[in-house]
XYZ file of C-alpha atoms in Angstrom:
661
model
C 3.973 23.388 8.596
C 5.012 23.824 12.254
C 7.071 21.201 14.085
C 8.794 21.069 17.474
C 8.550 19.714 21.021
C 4.989 20.906 21.749
C 1.941 18.773 22.537
C -0.563 21.639 22.214
C -1.004 24.366 19.639
C -3.707 27.028 19.787
C -5.462 25.294 22.714
C -5.634 22.071 20.759
C -3.791 18.817 21.381
C -1.199 18.518 18.630
C 1.554 15.916 18.815
C 4.654 17.862 17.770
C 3.383 18.690 14.279
C 0.565 20.874 12.851
C -0.431 22.364 9.551
C -1.895 25.855 9.361
C -4.344 27.377 6.905
C -3.472 30.599 5.136
C -5.169 32.614 7.957
C -3.062 30.939 10.669
C -5.816 28.663 11.987
C -5.057 24.973 12.479
C -5.947 22.822 9.475
C -8.319 20.291 11.085
C -8.120 17.947 8.056
C -4.442 17.233 8.719
C -3.156 14.755 11.307
C -6.459 13.560 12.699
C -4.762 10.587 14.427
C -1.972 10.148 16.983
C 0.997 11.592 15.098
C 4.533 11.364 16.487
C 5.224 10.042 19.995
C 8.076 12.505 20.612
C 9.540 15.731 19.311
C 9.996 16.583 15.615
C 13.204 18.539 14.963
C 13.507 18.750 11.185
C 10.910 19.113 8.467
C 10.992 19.346 4.674
C 8.317 19.325 1.947
C 8.980 17.615 -1.366
C 8.537 20.095 -4.225
C 7.456 17.280 -6.554
C 4.392 15.932 -4.764
C 3.980 17.754 -1.433
C 5.053 14.796 0.711
C 6.307 15.858 4.146
C 9.611 14.464 5.460
C 10.248 14.709 9.227
C 12.930 13.548 11.637
C 13.502 13.908 15.363
C 13.274 11.945 18.616
C 10.123 9.939 17.808
C 10.030 6.153 17.482
C 6.518 5.807 16.098
C 4.157 7.834 13.913
C 0.408 7.253 13.754
C 0.996 4.032 15.674
C 3.528 2.667 13.153
C 7.123 2.072 14.285
C 9.571 4.547 12.796
C 13.270 4.981 13.606
C 13.230 8.792 14.018
C 12.410 9.504 10.371
C 9.096 9.356 8.519
C 7.344 10.522 5.398
C 3.760 11.801 5.442
C 1.711 11.944 2.278
C 0.762 15.592 1.853
C -1.247 17.629 -0.610
C 0.079 18.760 -4.009
C 2.296 21.803 -3.677
C 0.658 24.990 -5.023
C 2.533 26.371 -8.000
C 3.377 30.051 -7.689
C 2.748 32.098 -10.829
C 1.077 29.071 -12.398
C 0.558 29.050 -16.131
C -3.109 28.072 -16.047
C -6.527 29.037 -14.751
C -8.619 26.734 -12.566
C -12.314 25.787 -12.586
C -13.605 24.019 -9.458
C -16.949 22.572 -8.449
C -18.755 19.527 -7.147
C -21.390 17.023 -8.274
C -24.083 15.977 -5.818
C -27.477 14.303 -5.578
C -30.704 16.274 -5.848
C -33.184 15.822 -3.004
C -34.852 19.204 -2.492
C -34.897 20.712 -6.028
C -33.060 23.893 -5.056
C -29.680 23.148 -6.737
C -27.827 24.025 -3.525
C -26.117 21.251 -1.635
C -27.579 20.440 1.762
C -25.896 18.144 4.299
C -28.090 15.177 3.321
C -27.309 15.483 -0.407
C -24.268 13.268 -0.913
C -21.341 14.157 -3.131
C -20.364 11.888 -6.012
C -16.755 10.722 -6.312
C -14.873 9.728 -9.482
C -17.218 11.629 -11.814
C -15.593 12.970 -14.979
C -16.041 16.524 -16.313
C -14.577 18.375 -19.276
C -14.625 21.775 -20.957
C -15.747 22.788 -24.435
C -14.841 23.851 -27.113
C -11.211 23.363 -26.011
C -11.144 20.093 -24.091
C -9.625 20.070 -20.610
C -10.341 17.168 -18.262
C -11.029 16.757 -14.550
C -12.840 14.490 -12.096
C -14.266 14.581 -8.596
C -11.893 13.180 -6.007
C -12.578 11.586 -2.628
C -13.735 14.949 -1.259
C -16.350 15.230 -4.008
C -14.638 18.234 -5.612
C -13.243 18.525 -9.129
C -10.586 20.860 -10.455
C -9.867 21.579 -14.135
C -6.770 23.452 -15.269
C -7.469 25.597 -18.346
C -6.097 28.452 -20.397
C -7.652 31.922 -20.645
C -10.941 32.496 -22.501
C -14.512 31.188 -22.286
C -15.545 27.580 -21.668
C -18.564 25.391 -21.137
C -18.160 22.733 -18.415
C -20.135 19.500 -18.943
C -20.473 16.166 -17.180
C -19.096 13.079 -18.943
C -21.362 10.268 -17.774
C -20.471 6.583 -17.916
C -23.008 4.155 -19.437
C -24.422 3.159 -16.034
C -24.634 6.764 -14.880
C -26.555 7.635 -18.035
C -29.047 4.830 -17.433
C -29.794 5.498 -13.773
C -29.183 9.238 -13.429
C -30.445 12.421 -15.028
C -29.050 15.930 -14.662
C -31.342 18.280 -12.755
C -29.169 21.408 -12.599
C -28.531 22.889 -15.070
C -31.703 21.578 -16.774
C -31.817 19.709 -20.094
C -28.227 18.438 -19.694
C -26.848 21.911 -20.317
C -23.295 22.809 -19.361
C -22.089 25.582 -17.056
C -20.435 28.577 -18.722
C -17.311 30.236 -17.333
C -15.136 33.014 -18.722
C -11.609 34.100 -17.829
C -9.863 37.252 -18.878
C -6.581 37.330 -20.730
C -4.510 36.696 -17.573
C -3.707 33.372 -15.915
C -3.591 32.133 -12.307
C -7.303 32.843 -11.754
C -9.858 30.487 -10.177
C -13.606 30.252 -10.759
C -15.369 28.153 -8.119
C -18.873 26.835 -7.529
C -19.418 25.344 -11.002
C -21.639 22.590 -9.601
C -23.876 19.920 -11.128
C -26.912 18.305 -9.475
C -28.294 14.904 -10.520
C -31.530 13.019 -9.966
C -30.784 9.400 -9.081
C -32.951 6.300 -8.877
C -33.338 5.223 -5.276
C -31.855 1.749 -5.570
C -28.759 -0.381 -5.256
C -26.493 -0.499 -8.309
C -24.322 -3.606 -8.198
C -21.326 -4.623 -10.276
C -18.609 -7.271 -10.213
C -15.068 -7.300 -11.570
C -12.378 -9.963 -11.648
C -8.714 -9.764 -12.593
C -5.311 -11.291 -11.878
C -1.699 -10.230 -11.842
C -0.469 -13.054 -14.090
C -0.939 -16.692 -15.128
C 2.531 -18.145 -14.654
C 2.874 -21.897 -15.049
C 4.058 -23.779 -11.944
C 3.772 -20.614 -9.794
C 1.292 -19.076 -7.403
C -0.629 -16.072 -8.680
C -3.070 -13.502 -7.278
C -6.700 -13.046 -8.347
C -8.893 -10.167 -7.181
C -12.698 -10.310 -7.074
C -14.381 -6.929 -6.537
C -18.081 -6.489 -5.727
C -19.362 -2.939 -5.316
C -22.588 -1.041 -4.821
C -22.541 2.287 -6.660
C -26.179 3.003 -5.816
C -27.689 4.961 -2.957
C -29.433 2.200 -1.009
C -28.061 -0.900 0.646
C -28.198 -4.289 -1.100
C -28.756 -7.507 0.806
C -28.396 -11.200 0.177
C -25.650 -10.923 -2.458
C -23.745 -13.977 -3.637
C -20.645 -13.651 -5.809
C -19.805 -16.701 -7.953
C -16.296 -17.416 -9.236
C -15.539 -20.169 -11.756
C -11.934 -21.138 -12.443
C -10.980 -22.826 -15.738
C -9.167 -26.130 -15.964
C -5.445 -25.929 -15.064
C -6.095 -23.042 -12.641
C -6.210 -24.259 -9.047
C -7.779 -22.515 -6.064
C -5.519 -22.292 -2.989
C -7.033 -19.748 -0.584
C -9.248 -16.666 -0.253
C -9.250 -13.710 2.102
C -12.840 -14.377 3.267
C -14.776 -17.625 3.822
C -16.318 -19.333 0.819
C -18.455 -22.309 -0.118
C -17.877 -24.759 -2.952
C -20.741 -25.724 -5.237
C -19.927 -29.012 -6.988
C -22.968 -28.725 -9.272
C -21.522 -25.871 -11.343
C -17.932 -25.987 -9.977
C -18.024 -22.473 -8.523
C -16.644 -20.804 -5.438
C -19.323 -18.688 -3.755
C -18.951 -15.683 -1.467
C -21.985 -14.301 0.360
C -22.522 -10.787 1.712
C -25.453 -10.162 4.026
C -25.374 -6.409 3.353
C -23.478 -4.148 0.978
C -24.131 -0.533 1.914
C -24.437 2.314 -0.567
C -21.093 3.313 -2.023
C -19.422 0.278 -0.421
C -17.250 -2.358 -2.029
C -15.865 -5.713 -0.968
C -12.551 -6.910 -2.346
C -11.743 -10.618 -2.144
C -8.098 -11.581 -2.572
C -7.400 -15.114 -3.780
C -4.257 -17.155 -4.222
C -4.253 -19.656 -7.083
C -1.728 -21.609 -9.097
C -1.392 -22.774 -12.687
C -0.852 -26.512 -13.061
C 2.718 -27.522 -13.777
C 1.867 -29.626 -16.828
C 3.247 -29.528 -20.361
C 1.263 -28.411 -23.374
C -0.533 -25.418 -21.859
C 1.967 -22.674 -22.707
C 0.206 -19.659 -24.300
C -3.209 -21.211 -23.617
C -5.668 -18.540 -22.517
C -7.284 -19.315 -19.172
C -10.559 -17.458 -18.602
C -11.938 -16.885 -15.099
C -15.610 -15.900 -14.903
C -17.441 -14.107 -12.090
C -21.061 -13.103 -11.624
C -23.310 -11.874 -8.834
C -26.847 -12.814 -7.834
C -29.131 -10.929 -7.649
C -28.188 -8.628 -10.518
C -28.880 -4.913 -10.575
C -31.997 -3.898 -8.689
C -32.356 -0.640 -10.614
C -34.652 -0.658 -13.615
C -33.087 0.916 -16.736
C -34.931 4.040 -17.740
C -34.569 4.147 -21.507
C -37.712 4.480 -23.599
C -35.688 4.050 -26.824
C -34.865 0.383 -26.120
C -37.202 -2.047 -27.951
C -36.695 -4.583 -25.093
C -35.367 -7.319 -27.374
C -32.890 -9.208 -25.171
C -30.664 -11.828 -26.823
C -28.367 -14.483 -25.427
C -26.038 -17.023 -27.045
C -24.941 -20.315 -25.486
C -22.593 -22.985 -26.825
C -22.132 -26.685 -26.113
C -20.724 -29.869 -27.623
C -22.894 -32.837 -28.519
C -20.813 -35.849 -29.583
C -17.925 -33.482 -30.428
C -20.192 -31.343 -32.623
C -20.497 -27.624 -31.716
C -24.080 -26.532 -31.026
C -25.294 -22.962 -30.489
C -28.560 -21.559 -29.170
C -29.663 -17.971 -29.753
C -32.446 -17.025 -27.335
C -34.692 -13.973 -27.248
C -36.023 -13.590 -23.703
C -37.413 -10.117 -24.399
C -39.912 -8.525 -26.766
C -40.444 -9.852 -30.291
C -38.097 -8.600 -32.998
C -39.729 -6.331 -35.552
C -36.857 -6.601 -38.031
C -34.330 -9.329 -38.726
C -30.709 -9.045 -37.664
C -27.610 -10.871 -38.810
C -25.574 -13.257 -36.679
C -21.993 -14.234 -37.556
C -20.261 -17.597 -37.234
C -16.456 -17.520 -36.872
C -14.069 -20.390 -37.579
C -11.192 -19.566 -35.206
C -10.653 -15.899 -36.148
C -12.123 -16.080 -39.674
C -15.649 -14.982 -40.541
C -17.199 -18.131 -42.006
C -20.945 -17.484 -42.245
C -23.561 -14.739 -41.878
C -27.281 -15.397 -41.593
C -30.403 -13.408 -40.720
C -32.622 -14.312 -37.807
C -36.038 -13.100 -36.639
C -37.164 -14.265 -33.187
C -40.430 -13.655 -31.395
C -40.818 -13.216 -27.658
C -39.354 -16.161 -25.704
C -38.225 -17.894 -28.906
C -34.981 -19.795 -29.448
C -32.981 -20.855 -32.497
C -30.658 -23.866 -32.092
C -28.225 -25.105 -34.726
C -25.042 -27.131 -35.100
C -21.914 -26.851 -37.231
C -21.770 -29.528 -39.963
C -18.550 -31.522 -40.324
C -16.578 -29.467 -37.755
C -12.794 -29.296 -37.848
C -11.347 -31.074 -34.762
C -9.520 -28.608 -32.537
C -11.071 -25.505 -34.132
C -12.812 -22.883 -32.052
C -16.251 -21.839 -33.312
C -17.836 -18.578 -32.216
C -21.275 -17.029 -32.768
C -22.031 -13.322 -32.320
C -25.338 -11.492 -32.654
C -25.879 -7.749 -32.121
C -28.175 -6.500 -29.390
C -30.689 -3.764 -30.110
C -29.660 -0.137 -30.056
C -30.072 1.376 -26.578
C -29.844 -2.031 -24.859
C -29.124 -1.030 -21.254
C -26.087 -3.250 -20.735
C -24.756 -4.906 -23.891
C -24.008 -4.180 -27.535
C -23.733 -7.853 -28.562
C -24.135 -11.416 -27.318
C -21.657 -14.185 -28.117
C -20.406 -17.637 -27.175
C -17.510 -19.828 -28.297
C -16.703 -23.519 -28.010
C -13.813 -25.845 -28.832
C -14.942 -29.451 -28.545
C -11.396 -30.817 -28.389
C -10.352 -28.616 -25.441
C -11.560 -29.375 -21.938
C -11.593 -25.768 -20.832
C -13.398 -22.612 -21.920
C -11.517 -21.270 -24.953
C -10.054 -17.826 -24.637
C -10.260 -15.772 -27.812
C -7.912 -12.819 -27.659
C -9.095 -11.622 -31.058
C -12.597 -10.850 -29.788
C -14.044 -8.752 -26.990
C -15.826 -10.563 -24.170
C -19.635 -10.482 -24.302
C -19.812 -9.520 -20.622
C -20.586 -5.828 -20.780
C -23.317 -6.359 -18.187
C -22.135 -4.925 -14.836
C -22.977 -8.100 -12.926
C -20.902 -10.459 -15.124
C -17.126 -10.298 -15.615
C -14.512 -12.436 -17.379
C -10.735 -12.289 -17.105
C -8.582 -14.064 -19.723
C -4.795 -14.315 -19.563
C -2.292 -16.528 -21.399
C -0.174 -19.054 -19.523
C 3.471 -17.995 -19.644
C 6.716 -19.031 -17.991
C 8.172 -15.525 -17.691
C 6.877 -11.950 -17.667
C 7.976 -8.413 -18.107
C 7.230 -7.283 -14.531
C 6.059 -3.813 -15.595
C 3.899 -3.986 -18.680
C 0.566 -3.114 -20.247
C -1.846 -5.581 -21.851
C -5.037 -5.092 -23.837
C -7.946 -7.446 -24.340
C -8.860 -8.204 -27.048
C -5.340 -8.301 -28.437
C -6.760 -8.602 -31.927
C -5.758 -10.792 -34.839
C -3.063 -10.621 -37.480
C -0.363 -7.920 -37.490
C -1.601 -4.653 -36.029
C -4.013 -6.333 -33.598
C -7.128 -6.107 -35.767
C -10.368 -5.839 -33.764
C -14.028 -5.148 -34.494
C -15.130 -1.511 -34.029
C -17.209 -0.207 -31.109
C -16.018 -2.931 -28.752
C -14.754 -2.434 -25.242
C -10.974 -2.488 -24.721
C -9.927 -3.907 -21.355
C -6.512 -2.597 -20.310
C -4.357 -4.034 -17.553
C -1.250 -2.282 -16.203
C 1.021 -4.505 -14.123
C 3.824 -3.363 -11.895
C 6.401 -5.077 -9.697
C 8.907 -3.728 -7.208
C 12.155 -5.219 -8.493
C 14.290 -2.919 -6.341
C 16.010 -3.829 -3.086
C 13.658 -2.154 -0.579
C 9.977 -1.586 0.133
C 8.158 0.868 -2.171
C 6.030 3.285 -0.140
C 4.241 4.946 -3.044
C 3.450 3.932 -6.622
C 2.050 6.301 -9.248
C 0.826 5.213 -12.705
C 0.224 7.801 -15.437
C -1.568 6.848 -18.655
C -2.233 9.383 -21.420
C -5.121 7.925 -23.391
C -5.235 7.693 -27.157
C -7.302 10.502 -28.690
C -9.694 7.964 -30.271
C -10.828 6.524 -26.920
C -14.157 7.840 -25.619
C -13.907 8.931 -21.980
C -17.710 8.730 -21.686
C -17.337 4.921 -21.787
C -14.505 4.736 -19.216
C -15.041 2.253 -16.372
C -12.505 1.657 -13.570
C -11.723 -2.003 -12.978
C -10.240 -4.229 -10.316
C -6.918 -3.436 -8.691
C -4.483 -5.264 -6.456
C -4.381 -2.343 -3.982
C -6.498 0.693 -3.105
C -5.777 3.846 -5.088
C -6.988 7.360 -5.821
C -7.723 8.162 -9.469
C -7.343 11.607 -11.002
C -8.353 12.658 -14.529
C -6.605 15.673 -16.070
C -5.004 16.805 -19.316
C -5.763 18.877 -22.393
C -7.260 17.141 -25.433
C -6.157 13.632 -24.462
C -7.339 12.548 -20.993
C -4.519 11.754 -18.565
C -5.310 9.065 -15.967
C -3.240 9.067 -12.775
C -3.531 6.243 -10.238
C -1.832 7.031 -6.909
C -1.126 4.240 -4.427
C -0.232 6.003 -1.192
C 1.345 3.954 1.569
C 1.198 0.832 -0.604
C 4.180 -0.732 1.236
C 5.008 -2.942 -1.747
C 7.786 -5.373 -0.772
C 10.695 -5.977 -3.104
C 10.714 -9.097 -5.259
C 13.653 -10.646 -3.400
C 11.819 -10.464 -0.069
C 8.347 -11.462 -1.310
C 8.064 -12.423 -4.974
C 4.268 -12.801 -5.049
C 3.569 -9.786 -2.831
C 5.843 -7.508 -4.879
C 3.334 -7.518 -7.766
C 0.420 -5.191 -8.396
C -1.974 -4.288 -11.187
C -4.873 -2.039 -12.151
C -7.581 -2.564 -14.778
C -9.837 -0.224 -16.709
C -12.047 -0.485 -19.786
C -12.975 2.004 -22.482
C -14.380 2.080 -26.049
C -13.277 3.938 -29.154
C -15.606 6.659 -30.380
C -18.360 5.279 -32.609
C -17.188 7.616 -35.362
C -13.590 6.359 -35.338
C -12.808 5.329 -38.944
C -11.929 1.769 -39.862
C -8.180 1.299 -40.193
C -7.444 3.592 -37.223
C -4.588 2.397 -35.023
C -5.148 2.794 -31.282
C -1.892 2.767 -29.333
C -1.466 3.107 -25.585
C 1.258 2.933 -22.933
C 1.806 3.934 -19.308
C 4.555 5.298 -17.035
C 5.077 3.756 -13.599
C 6.807 5.612 -10.753
C 8.129 3.882 -7.636
C 8.716 6.455 -4.878
C 11.193 9.059 -6.187
C 12.699 6.880 -8.916
C 12.589 7.669 -12.612
C 9.581 6.425 -14.553
C 9.445 2.907 -15.944
C 7.688 3.012 -19.306
C 5.599 0.010 -20.336
C 5.325 -1.536 -23.767
C 2.880 0.004 -26.269
C -0.340 -1.839 -27.054
C -1.584 -1.610 -30.652
C -5.045 -2.293 -32.056
C -6.471 -1.591 -35.510
C -10.205 -1.230 -36.169
C -11.516 -3.386 -39.030
C -14.529 -5.372 -40.237
C -13.681 -8.834 -41.629
C -15.035 -10.154 -44.891
C -16.473 -13.646 -45.126
C -14.079 -16.398 -46.161
C -16.122 -18.701 -48.450
C -15.893 -22.453 -48.190
C -15.291 -22.702 -44.442
C -18.964 -23.120 -43.495
C -21.524 -23.109 -46.289
C -24.577 -23.891 -44.152
C -25.734 -24.821 -40.661
C -27.897 -27.665 -39.375
C -31.020 -26.181 -37.807
C -32.088 -28.261 -34.806
C -35.093 -26.244 -33.656
C -36.646 -22.818 -33.868
C -39.441 -22.687 -31.343
C -40.936 -21.015 -28.348
C -39.166 -21.501 -25.049
C -40.803 -23.944 -22.706
C -42.829 -21.813 -20.345
C -41.575 -22.292 -16.818
C -43.564 -22.059 -13.633
C -43.447 -18.640 -11.999
C -40.576 -18.582 -9.505
C -40.135 -15.657 -7.115
C -38.194 -14.778 -3.969
C -38.523 -11.971 -1.414
C -35.694 -10.560 0.705
C -34.974 -9.315 3.282
C -37.896 -10.910 5.041
C -38.629 -9.654 7.724
C -38.045 -6.116 6.439
C -37.809 -2.718 8.084
C -38.199 -0.534 5.018
C -37.140 -1.767 1.580
C -37.405 -5.270 0.196
C -36.594 -6.917 -3.143
C -38.770 -9.182 -5.262
C -36.882 -11.357 -7.750
C -38.801 -13.418 -10.295
C -38.067 -15.383 -13.425
C -40.444 -13.164 -15.440
C -42.301 -9.829 -15.103
C -44.925 -9.884 -12.344
C -47.786 -7.774 -11.035
C -47.482 -7.224 -7.260
C -50.370 -6.840 -4.808
C -49.991 -6.561 -1.022
C -52.857 -7.927 1.085
C -53.517 -8.160 4.805
C -54.400 -11.465 6.451
C -58.089 -10.631 6.087
C -57.697 -10.759 2.308
C -58.024 -6.999 1.779
C -55.741 -5.407 -0.824
C -53.562 -2.758 0.846
C -51.381 -1.850 -2.124
C -51.863 -2.647 -5.806
C -48.581 -2.034 -7.628
C -47.872 -1.904 -11.381
C -46.192 -4.717 -13.271
C -42.510 -4.975 -12.455
C -39.652 -6.529 -14.365
C -37.731 -9.520 -13.057
C -35.867 -7.620 -10.333
C -37.373 -4.770 -8.419
C -37.189 -2.816 -5.170
C -40.317 -2.044 -3.115
C -40.792 0.188 -0.081
C -42.818 -1.053 2.913
C -42.632 2.254 4.790
C -46.381 2.858 4.297
C -47.217 -0.457 5.990
C -47.723 -0.919 9.698
C -45.818 -3.627 11.541
C -47.277 -7.072 10.972
C -47.654 -9.956 8.531
C -48.873 -9.412 4.957
C -49.382 -11.484 1.833
C -47.571 -10.704 -1.412
C -49.618 -11.872 -4.392
C -47.361 -12.149 -7.444
C -49.110 -12.684 -10.781
C -47.559 -13.338 -14.202
C -48.629 -14.764 -17.542
C -47.642 -18.202 -16.207
C -49.663 -18.143 -13.029
C -49.744 -16.796 -9.507
C -47.750 -17.337 -6.341
C -48.154 -16.012 -2.799
C -45.408 -15.108 -0.340
C -45.677 -14.005 3.285
C -44.045 -10.679 4.160
C -43.240 -9.606 7.722
C -42.794 -5.861 8.352
C -40.929 -4.969 11.551
């Protein structure tokens, strides 16, 4: 670092401060904006995190007012004589089949990697590079793909999902670079939605965050995010315009375009009603996006059985409908009926294509919550189970902290929190909490963790760091980042147990005395236990929170125990079957957007359709295979003009005009 009274360095404009590479050349990645407006006289680098402290005659830095002292977020300080070796590389998209990155082959961020047989963890950061700290010896580096990445990507280099082998000698402080991975990716948008909140405090205002993102490699258009608040939770304001739909009581947010890799975060202010009798009641906020994912899952092992469960009350009697909107079942499967948290009934079901099974609960207990769960098929692209719950005495959707939410699909999200009067400002919560002592939960279900933090000091916090060492029984291959109150950078590291580090640079978190609501923050993530984790295993987790240079604040420890309940006889001996029949066949409904189009357009339909493109003379230009309900089509082979889209399904045919610009 070089500081002083200069405005040029090495024939380059440099406002009083530069950073040099090891060869003496100016580091062009540092200080790409205005810098200080006057001389810098003193400089120091923090040995803990590489932050740069400067003072001098300046009164602003990077356009922000500063009274002659400032801190700049720098890079981690290299450790001399370090006690580890380093493996570095990148993960990028394959376009030309040569396994060498070209400028048009984009890098992937936040992709997890690990070594075998000794497990060391790493992930690609915002620059697309990963770095793993290891010991001496030989290792195999492999990608750790999330569920969505597994569905829509395949590894091209090395072939057949092989790892990359590296070998160190007996010494340390060595680096092996260029351990890259190359992936084939479907050319489509990959949409997801997340919703979360900092708290649900009665009689107070709270913050809710709605996050919509496109993790694919093409833009998505015509997206609408829907948000439904439960009773006792009141909407106050949102950071972007919205519309209110009185038909389904939802707030709707529309995005004309969401580019590849982009995300939109909507910040909302809400309040919990100041009424008695709702303490500890779980309020569940639900969000979903339309259209859903435009990528088609590529998994030949899935039998395409697709189940759904809905619940309602008819004259205070709980009714449930299990629907199969996919292929016919070849073998029966067992659904469970729960009375509050107790397993009350198990029964087999065998549904054909487009068949439903509706039943009611005989002689229901007033005020009890009834829940029905049914497993999805193995290799289902989005979900492991379907479920619904109802409490006919309550006038709001019942939260059930003993059970995981059936919203594993990326375009549906639910956030449940209890109503409380006071909070530990820095804590960790898990959903489902589980039942009985030890937080008993069903195995192979997603845990949703939320880490909350609040600046209870007496000044603004400039930087917040959260460190979470995961339990050894949690499977990093199922890890999914969630919503957050502020932007962060995530780093994965550690030996054996993955260590997650969220860094909030320049967060400018006000203290609670100055701004009580604004002093709060949170981050969410979800993860499953390994499928092989034995029943009875306790899964504990906690986090450490650092505000600036202060000592860590350690959260509480969450505890869950894996178990399978046994049926409690006498609660429900039978069910009243209302109907078991084919679904009423609906008329084919389809939409096309964007229209006009300049390249790619989407066809959404309520059932699989065959697509043909004709000119106005009635000649077939393109005859495309049958598509599923949501699909992406290229018009690049078509000349400018007006065409006819002929969409044909088992329920009929419809025609739409398509304009190509």
